Amino acid sequence: MFTVRALTGDIAFVDLPNAAQDLVTLTLSVLIESIGFVIFGILLSVLVQVWIPDRWVIKVLPRNAAARRMIISVLGVLLPVCECGNVPLSRGLIARGFSVPEAMTFLVAAPIVNPVTILTTYQVFGFEDGIFVARIIGGFLIANLIGWLFSQHPQPARLLTERFSAECTVVNHDHSHDRNTKWQESRNLFARESAAIAPALILGAFIAGLVQVAVPRAVLVALGSNPVWSVLALMALAFIISICSNIDAFFILPFASTFMPGGVVAFLIFGPIIDIKMLVMMRTTFTTKTLIHITAVVALMSAVIGFLVNFYA
Amino acid sequence: MPDLKQYQGLVLIGVMATITLWLAATGQLELYISPRHTIFAVTMSAVGLIAVTISAMHVSPGPPRAVRRRVPRFLSGAATALTALVTAAMTLLPPATLTSATATQRDINSTIVPADESTLLTDTAPDAAAANLSLADWASLLRQSTDLAFYDGKTVRATGLITPDPDDPDNVFYVSRFYVTHCTIDAQPVGVPVYLPDWNSTYDADQWVELIGTFEANGSLSSSQAIAVAAQTIDTVDEPSDPYIYR
């Protein structure tokens, strides 16, 4: 592979138009940016599912469901994986015995309530306009709300895709009977998680790149000074650009003078949880209907928090 | 018989990790991500490649497929074809920077780029200070002031790619670069406008040039830029090895 890439390095097989060339560049950029986190997330998922004893993962948490979710929503502090890596990690947590709402709570909270995101957001905004505080508290609240809402579902397992449910059954079965050595389990699991996540990552990166090439940025920026549209426009921007939560504060900083602070907050809360790339990746685990519900709740709550910040800031 | 789907994931992870390592080895990773993230990307790609190799050598049959397919076959086929196409493009196309198409699409100088405070000019700053300004600095200054008196006597020296001004593409172009925080997804185009009637008879869009000139009132009637550089010299140059301005 390395040889093929070395041989083809500077050969222009086709002369692509600028927009198509940029689509390739943007897609590749997202993939290179994400691949390290995805590999890290898959390895953590393997670690959680195969190597960490039950008493560390499940039994140490409080028995009360709400308290458990609150603790889980700050697990991102201990497992600071970027949002792309949180998908395989969440799959690992479900396979290991977390309930579906608990894994959702982690998936929603971890990109925001983690040390890297907290530090970069504070570094960029400090306490100005309440953006930093609103983001961290907002992310925590939305994660717990999502967890509580889906815990009311009579059959939470139906929130998962049938394929992933079947895989969980097999993983638990394998684990309980210890058919393979832990190393063999780890190898198989790495292969299975790669098969589930890698195609989704590539498709998500491609769609994110395609939308970036197709939607003029000026359309969104033009809406920035309106208290309502600034929130909605920046949520749309967050959805489109699919940027990593660890650095989104740096990205949005130049827009801060154009958009109202509530828009910036909505961008910083909505984007890490829901964007094109994440939806495609989450579809490996959750049904389309579940994702629509999650997206609706997160969008609504992000917008409400954004409007409140605009009103009070 | 191992499930080929399992190998598909390993192959894709392997391809992405290998390309990352190859780009790093050839010094081209910075065309896609910030140098600050190189170590993490390279380390995890190397780890991933090792994991892929070990998994591929010992993978055993996967879980039984007792799952009813809900995705229509044509959609599944299209997704697989698209994945293959993207993978082929990653593998076969030469590495490239963003072009003027994205610069135009993202609207040059539409956002404020933090300038290096040590190089910001004041009315009383010596003209020589202008020689140290980057394109990002000039872009910041242009957002602060279009008063010609402020720029009087200060010479612009900048290297960037030619991006036509969408308001007057025949007579005005930008010497532009992308300001990148993390990766090209967040790239913001910055640049200085140059007024040169019928410029595209001499230069091409996306050509890299070195510009020397001074700001004057923009002679274009349709451009939205109040002032533009009147060029003393515009020399074509090769694309630099560090085409982006990294934060």
XYZ file of C-alpha atoms in Angstrom:
560
model
C 0.000 0.000 0.000
C 2.818 2.337 0.985
C 4.574 1.438 -2.274
C 1.435 2.061 -4.337
C 0.973 5.461 -2.751
C 4.649 6.260 -3.258
C 4.477 5.275 -6.915
C 1.281 7.188 -7.628
C 2.336 10.193 -5.563
C 2.583 12.957 -8.118
C 0.875 11.345 -11.080
C -2.246 13.227 -12.076
C -4.480 10.475 -13.455
C -7.316 12.892 -14.069
C -7.457 16.681 -14.203
C -10.278 17.401 -11.810
C -12.226 20.673 -11.812
C -11.437 22.869 -8.815
C -14.616 22.046 -6.906
C -14.075 18.294 -7.336
C -10.423 18.619 -6.342
C -11.422 20.542 -3.218
C -14.016 17.899 -2.409
C -11.248 15.283 -2.421
C -8.977 17.513 -0.336
C -11.694 18.267 2.232
C -12.753 14.625 2.476
C -9.186 13.475 2.953
C -8.614 16.215 5.508
C -11.560 15.050 7.614
C -10.391 11.453 7.368
C -6.805 12.230 8.376
C -8.008 14.431 11.196
C -10.378 11.733 12.464
C -8.499 8.503 11.850
C -6.300 8.798 14.929
C -9.300 9.367 17.173
C -11.257 6.543 15.539
C -8.413 4.081 16.054
C -8.038 5.308 19.636
C -11.793 4.892 20.171
C -11.837 1.353 18.741
C -8.883 0.344 20.910
C -10.583 1.814 23.989
C -13.741 -0.046 23.028
C -11.761 -3.295 22.860
C -10.161 -2.477 26.197
C -13.526 -1.839 27.844
C -15.192 -4.924 26.376
C -12.442 -7.471 26.799
C -9.895 -6.423 29.366
C -11.558 -4.308 32.041
C -13.251 -6.326 34.783
C -16.988 -5.933 35.405
C -16.419 -4.456 38.819
C -14.559 -1.529 37.271
C -17.062 -0.772 34.547
C -20.538 -1.448 35.845
C -20.474 -2.149 39.539
C -18.631 0.959 40.606
C -21.461 3.189 39.359
C -24.395 4.230 41.581
C -27.512 2.057 41.439
C -29.854 5.010 41.039
C -30.407 5.503 37.301
C -30.290 9.311 37.301
C -27.166 9.364 39.456
C -25.543 6.778 37.192
C -26.249 8.908 34.140
C -24.839 11.971 35.850
C -21.599 10.133 36.581
C -21.523 8.687 33.053
C -21.965 12.131 31.554
C -18.638 13.199 33.055
C -16.778 10.034 32.030
C -15.429 12.023 29.115
C -13.023 13.602 31.595
C -11.395 10.181 32.037
C -11.784 9.047 28.422
C -11.072 12.154 26.363
C -11.756 10.740 22.903
C -12.889 13.014 20.102
C -16.517 12.544 19.046
C -15.584 10.209 16.179
C -13.877 7.909 18.655
C -16.816 8.099 21.047
C -19.000 6.118 18.650
C -16.970 2.896 18.830
C -16.398 3.499 22.533
C -20.141 3.843 23.149
C -20.732 0.647 21.207
C -18.224 -1.001 23.494
C -19.974 0.327 26.581
C -23.334 -1.060 25.405
C -21.783 -4.405 24.598
C -20.223 -4.398 28.063
C -23.505 -3.908 29.847
C -24.339 -0.201 29.836
C -28.001 0.413 29.081
C -28.732 2.126 25.779
C -29.787 5.416 27.460
C -26.593 5.374 29.530
C -24.437 4.921 26.450
C -26.369 7.738 24.759
C -25.704 9.972 27.745
C -21.997 9.297 27.386
C -22.065 9.787 23.618
C -23.799 13.160 23.924
C -21.853 14.490 26.907
C -18.321 13.297 26.237
C -17.444 15.589 23.300
C -18.289 18.640 25.433
C -17.621 17.584 29.008
C -14.012 16.599 28.522
C -10.819 18.362 29.562
C -9.582 19.295 26.104
C -12.848 20.904 25.036
C -13.231 22.676 28.383
C -9.706 24.086 28.198
C -9.914 25.236 24.575
C -13.324 26.841 25.079
C -12.102 28.687 28.156
C -8.903 29.683 26.367
C -10.908 31.225 23.528
C -13.848 32.830 25.319
C -12.993 32.971 29.029
C -16.178 33.952 30.863
C -17.193 36.488 28.219
C -20.929 36.571 27.456
C -21.451 33.329 29.377
C -20.458 31.283 26.317
C -18.080 28.969 28.180
C -20.435 28.278 31.097
C -23.473 27.857 28.848
C -21.621 25.335 26.690
C -20.408 23.075 29.481
C -23.598 23.183 31.536
C -25.723 22.954 28.387
C -23.886 19.859 27.164
C -24.232 18.216 30.581
C -27.964 18.987 30.832
C -28.794 17.873 27.301
C -26.912 14.600 27.780
C -28.836 13.833 30.954
C -32.121 14.875 29.364
C -31.466 12.543 26.424
C -30.585 9.746 28.834
C -33.737 10.298 30.885
C -36.016 10.562 27.844
C -34.786 7.340 26.292
C -34.813 5.542 29.645
C -38.606 5.901 29.451
C -38.642 3.733 26.337
C -40.304 0.381 27.150
C -37.762 -1.549 25.085
C -34.508 0.412 24.857
C -32.865 -2.383 22.885
C -35.143 -1.489 19.972
C -33.359 1.839 19.723
C -30.387 -0.077 18.310
C -29.955 -1.409 14.815
C -30.715 -5.098 14.554
C -27.213 -5.838 13.375
C -25.577 -4.147 16.351
C -28.032 -5.848 18.750
C -27.042 -9.197 17.275
C -23.351 -8.355 17.656
C -23.882 -7.405 21.309
C -25.551 -10.745 21.944
C -22.642 -12.604 20.376
C -20.052 -10.521 22.221
C -21.747 -11.137 25.566
C -22.148 -14.807 24.726
C -18.503 -15.157 23.745
C -17.373 -13.287 26.788
C -19.401 -15.216 29.278
C -18.268 -18.585 27.954
C -14.680 -17.474 27.417
C -14.460 -19.438 24.174
C -11.483 -17.533 22.930
C -8.504 -16.130 24.617
C -8.746 -12.443 25.395
C -6.258 -11.696 22.648
C -8.287 -13.542 20.062
C -11.413 -11.709 21.246
C -9.552 -8.416 20.949
C -8.432 -9.138 17.386
C -11.916 -10.164 16.306
C -13.474 -7.173 17.987
C -11.015 -4.769 16.390
C -11.898 -6.238 12.992
C -15.653 -6.052 13.624
C -15.554 -2.478 14.928
C -13.391 -1.417 11.994
C -15.903 -2.970 9.601
C -18.729 -1.039 11.238
C -17.033 2.326 11.713
C -14.592 2.795 8.812
C -17.136 2.843 5.945
C -19.362 5.191 7.935
C -16.426 7.510 8.579
C -15.542 7.629 4.892
C -19.135 8.263 3.811
C -19.609 10.894 6.518
C -16.405 12.678 5.556
C -17.404 12.650 1.892
C -20.880 14.049 2.555
C -19.454 16.709 4.890
C -16.956 17.712 2.191
C -19.650 17.731 -0.473
C -21.913 20.034 1.512
C -18.980 22.323 2.271
C -18.238 22.674 -1.407
C -21.887 23.182 -2.318
C -23.214 25.615 0.321
C -21.820 29.168 0.140
C -20.596 30.327 3.551
C -21.878 33.843 2.840
C -25.473 32.620 3.025
C -25.023 31.647 6.646
C -22.938 34.639 7.634
C -25.587 36.990 6.268
C -28.009 35.713 8.914
C -25.661 36.356 11.808
C -26.928 39.543 13.384
C -30.495 38.416 14.001
C -31.185 37.001 17.517
C -33.141 34.065 16.119
C -31.432 33.487 12.800
C -27.963 33.758 14.332
C -28.751 30.709 16.457
C -30.299 28.716 13.637
C -27.647 29.706 11.095
C -24.759 28.680 13.328
C -26.452 25.389 14.170
C -26.738 24.780 10.428
C -23.078 25.702 10.032
C -22.104 23.294 12.816
C -24.116 20.537 11.169
C -22.460 21.130 7.823
C -18.827 21.563 8.729
C -18.624 18.562 11.080
C -15.669 20.016 12.949
C -13.976 18.407 15.944
C -15.187 19.588 19.382
C -11.647 20.009 20.622
C -11.020 22.928 18.311
C -14.443 24.232 17.298
C -14.036 27.166 19.699
C -11.012 28.346 17.713
C -12.963 27.962 14.505
C -15.965 29.960 15.630
C -13.949 32.745 17.256
C -13.605 34.781 14.043
C -17.391 34.593 13.635
C -17.995 35.840 17.169
C -18.119 39.464 16.079
C -20.569 38.652 13.283
C -22.915 36.407 15.213
C -24.670 36.970 18.503
C -23.282 35.013 21.519
C -26.332 32.751 21.640
C -25.536 31.611 18.115
C -21.987 30.815 19.157
C -23.273 28.813 22.149
C -25.725 26.888 19.964
C -22.873 26.136 17.549
C -20.650 24.902 20.371
C -23.351 22.672 21.883
C -25.087 21.324 18.792
C -22.047 20.711 16.584
C -20.150 18.229 18.754
C -23.263 16.119 19.244
C -24.963 16.250 15.858
C -23.344 16.795 12.498
C -23.291 15.045 9.143
C -20.299 12.875 9.882
C -21.534 11.905 13.361
C -25.010 10.984 12.127
C -23.579 8.650 9.520
C -21.322 7.083 12.135
C -24.077 6.823 14.765
C -26.274 5.080 12.202
C -24.002 2.053 12.654
C -25.478 1.715 16.117
C -28.867 3.438 16.384
C -31.951 3.191 14.190
C -32.879 6.083 11.912
C -35.940 6.815 14.037
C -33.788 7.029 17.168
C -31.376 9.401 15.460
C -34.235 11.643 14.343
C -35.468 11.828 17.931
C -31.984 12.547 19.313
C -31.381 15.209 16.664
C -34.718 16.883 17.364
C -34.146 17.026 21.122
C -30.560 18.230 20.840
C -31.477 20.848 18.228
C -34.390 22.119 20.269
C -32.395 22.330 23.490
C -29.372 23.921 21.783
C -31.633 26.534 20.213
C -33.399 27.264 23.523
C -30.063 27.702 25.312
C -28.864 29.918 22.451
C -31.981 32.084 22.599
C -31.650 32.417 26.388
C -28.029 33.516 26.061
C -29.003 36.050 23.397
C -31.760 37.333 25.651
C -29.644 37.712 28.788
C -26.159 38.413 27.403
C -14.471 -19.026 6.270
C -13.891 -15.476 7.609
C -16.502 -12.835 6.868
C -15.125 -10.601 4.111
C -16.912 -7.637 5.702
C -14.456 -7.870 8.572
C -11.553 -7.555 6.175
C -13.250 -4.581 4.513
C -12.969 -2.584 7.752
C -9.361 -3.594 8.271
C -8.510 -2.669 4.685
C -10.129 0.765 5.012
C -8.442 1.535 8.329
C -5.186 0.255 6.836
C -5.513 2.468 3.759
C -6.268 5.593 5.803
C -3.440 4.907 8.247
C -0.973 4.184 5.436
C -1.862 7.338 3.542
C -1.440 9.364 6.716
C 1.999 7.868 7.284
C 2.991 8.346 3.640
C 1.928 11.996 3.685
C 3.895 12.525 6.893
C 6.951 10.795 5.458
C 6.853 12.959 2.333
C 6.229 16.182 4.256
C 2.772 16.677 2.809
C 0.605 16.031 5.855
C 0.435 19.782 6.407
C -1.646 20.064 3.262
C -4.464 18.540 5.303
C -3.960 19.051 9.043
C -2.131 21.440 11.353
C 1.472 20.537 12.222
C 0.380 20.575 15.862
C -1.641 17.404 15.249
C 0.990 15.551 13.261
C 2.414 13.579 16.155
C -0.971 12.286 17.277
C -2.103 11.404 13.751
C 1.162 9.632 12.913
C 1.377 7.779 16.230
C -2.197 6.529 16.094
C -1.870 5.596 12.416
C 1.201 3.510 13.217
C -0.614 1.878 16.136
C -3.655 1.312 13.921
C -1.561 -0.272 11.202
C -0.031 -2.678 13.704
C -3.498 -3.537 15.044
C -4.810 -4.054 11.515
C -1.922 -6.374 10.663
C -2.341 -8.449 13.803
C -6.110 -8.641 13.376
C -5.887 -9.577 9.715
C -3.535 -12.459 10.458
C -5.721 -14.019 13.117
C -9.263 -12.935 12.407
C -11.754 -15.716 13.015
C -15.341 -16.142 11.802
C -17.582 -13.277 12.827
C -20.969 -13.374 14.462
C -23.757 -15.168 12.620
C -25.811 -13.040 10.244
C -29.251 -13.551 11.744
C -30.181 -10.018 10.830
C -32.822 -9.101 8.326
C -31.578 -6.508 5.850
C -33.610 -3.331 5.996
C -31.425 -1.187 3.789
C -32.455 -1.511 0.132
C -29.840 -3.340 -1.887
C -29.262 -0.404 -4.261
C -28.568 1.938 -1.335
C -26.156 -0.484 0.222
C -24.490 -0.944 -3.170
C -24.252 2.806 -3.720
C -22.673 3.285 -0.295
C -20.137 0.555 -0.991
C -19.357 2.018 -4.427
C -18.948 5.489 -2.953
C -16.653 4.162 -0.236
C -14.573 2.406 -2.882
C -14.470 5.562 -4.999
C -13.310 7.745 -2.103
C -10.717 5.145 -1.148
C -9.441 5.021 -4.732
C -9.272 8.821 -4.874
C -7.286 8.870 -1.629
C -4.905 6.291 -2.994
C -4.411 7.493 -6.543
C -4.809 11.274 -6.691
C -1.805 13.436 -5.914
C -1.988 15.486 -2.699
C -3.343 18.973 -3.309
C -4.136 22.201 -1.513
C -7.512 23.898 -1.561
C -8.118 25.963 -4.674
C -9.596 29.349 -5.480
C -13.018 27.691 -5.784
C -13.145 27.199 -2.025
C -11.631 30.639 -1.407
C -14.486 32.169 -3.384
C -17.108 29.903 -1.861
C -15.974 30.841 1.665
C -15.828 34.547 0.892
C -12.331 36.025 1.286
C -11.774 38.140 4.402
C -15.311 37.454 5.599
C -14.094 36.596 9.087
C -11.634 38.260 11.400
C -8.331 36.482 11.562
C -6.229 37.105 14.646
C -3.229 39.101 13.565
C 0.190 39.046 15.132
C -0.036 42.015 17.463
C 3.657 42.706 17.194
C 3.268 43.436 13.520
C 0.117 45.532 13.592
C 0.665 48.924 12.138
C -0.253 52.258 13.555
C -0.345 55.575 11.807
C 3.023 56.359 13.275
C 4.668 52.994 12.680
C 7.629 53.049 10.358
C 6.924 51.933 6.825
C 9.548 49.241 7.220
C 7.200 47.452 9.655
C 4.926 46.684 6.715
C 7.574 44.374 5.293
C 6.950 41.918 8.127
C 3.209 41.637 7.628
C 1.703 38.357 6.490
C -1.377 38.064 4.339
C -3.398 37.386 7.489
C -2.094 40.656 8.967
C -3.011 42.612 5.858
C -6.458 41.025 5.860
C -6.963 42.099 9.471
C -5.839 45.628 8.666
C -8.199 45.818 5.696
C -11.100 44.944 7.967
C -10.044 47.700 10.371
C -9.484 50.471 7.898
C -9.792 51.320 4.229
C -8.471 54.840 4.766
C -5.804 55.345 2.116
C -3.899 57.736 4.343
C -3.301 54.872 6.752
C -1.654 52.795 4.030
C 0.253 55.644 2.432
C 3.885 54.732 1.850
C 3.490 51.177 3.118
C 4.498 48.550 0.620
C 2.629 45.270 0.418
C 4.763 42.184 -0.098
C 2.728 39.015 -0.224
C 2.789 35.536 -1.704
C -0.390 33.657 -2.421
C -2.614 32.098 -5.023
C -4.729 34.100 -7.420
C -8.433 34.079 -6.659
C -10.699 36.144 -8.924
C -12.868 38.759 -7.214
C -16.407 37.441 -7.783
C -17.708 41.020 -8.183
C -15.277 41.938 -10.963
C -13.437 38.794 -12.023
C -11.860 40.393 -15.116
C -10.176 43.328 -13.395
C -9.672 42.444 -9.738
C -8.176 39.387 -8.087
C -7.008 38.485 -4.629
C -3.580 37.270 -3.700
C -4.894 34.837 -1.153
C -4.023 32.067 1.251
C -5.977 29.920 3.660
C -5.755 30.517 7.391
C -6.081 27.137 9.092
C -6.635 26.346 12.753
C -6.891 22.572 12.699
C -7.455 21.183 9.211
C -8.698 22.389 5.856
C -12.297 22.002 6.994
C -11.868 25.186 9.045
C -9.704 26.981 6.455
C -10.608 30.630 6.071
C -9.422 32.482 2.977
C -7.592 35.749 3.528
C -6.044 38.017 0.966
C -5.400 41.420 -0.505
C -7.295 42.663 -3.565
C -5.271 43.667 -6.602
C -6.642 45.929 -9.312
C -5.203 44.933 -12.669
C -7.504 45.291 -15.702
C -7.656 42.170 -17.849
C -5.330 40.362 -15.474
C -6.338 36.944 -16.764
C -4.622 37.600 -20.079
C -1.324 37.415 -18.170
C -2.055 35.219 -15.167
C -4.304 32.295 -14.351
C -6.549 31.711 -11.410
C -4.910 29.385 -8.862
C -1.440 30.473 -9.964
C 0.928 31.275 -7.094
C 2.421 34.754 -7.310
C 4.612 37.099 -5.335
C 3.110 40.552 -5.200
C 4.762 43.879 -4.458
C 2.685 47.040 -4.548
C 0.892 49.783 -2.645
C -2.742 50.400 -1.803
C -4.685 52.852 -3.918
C -8.349 53.557 -4.562
C -9.857 50.580 -6.322
C -10.320 51.434 -9.996
C -13.028 48.827 -10.386
C -16.580 50.107 -10.411
C -18.210 46.810 -9.565
C -15.835 45.426 -6.926
C -16.968 45.781 -3.326
C -13.421 46.570 -2.196
C -12.845 50.287 -1.647
C -9.086 50.025 -1.960
C -6.846 47.604 -3.818
C -3.174 47.069 -4.423
C -1.661 48.676 -7.479
C 1.049 46.202 -8.326
C 4.635 47.187 -8.946
C 5.627 43.615 -9.690
C 3.774 40.317 -9.833
C 6.047 37.330 -10.278
C 4.809 33.800 -10.652
C 6.328 31.400 -8.118
C 6.018 27.731 -7.237
C 3.520 26.726 -4.609
C 5.401 26.875 -1.298
C 5.831 23.784 0.828
C 3.757 25.501 3.538
C 0.870 26.910 1.514
C -1.434 27.517 4.487
C -1.068 29.986 7.315
C -1.445 27.895 10.451
C -2.701 29.390 13.648
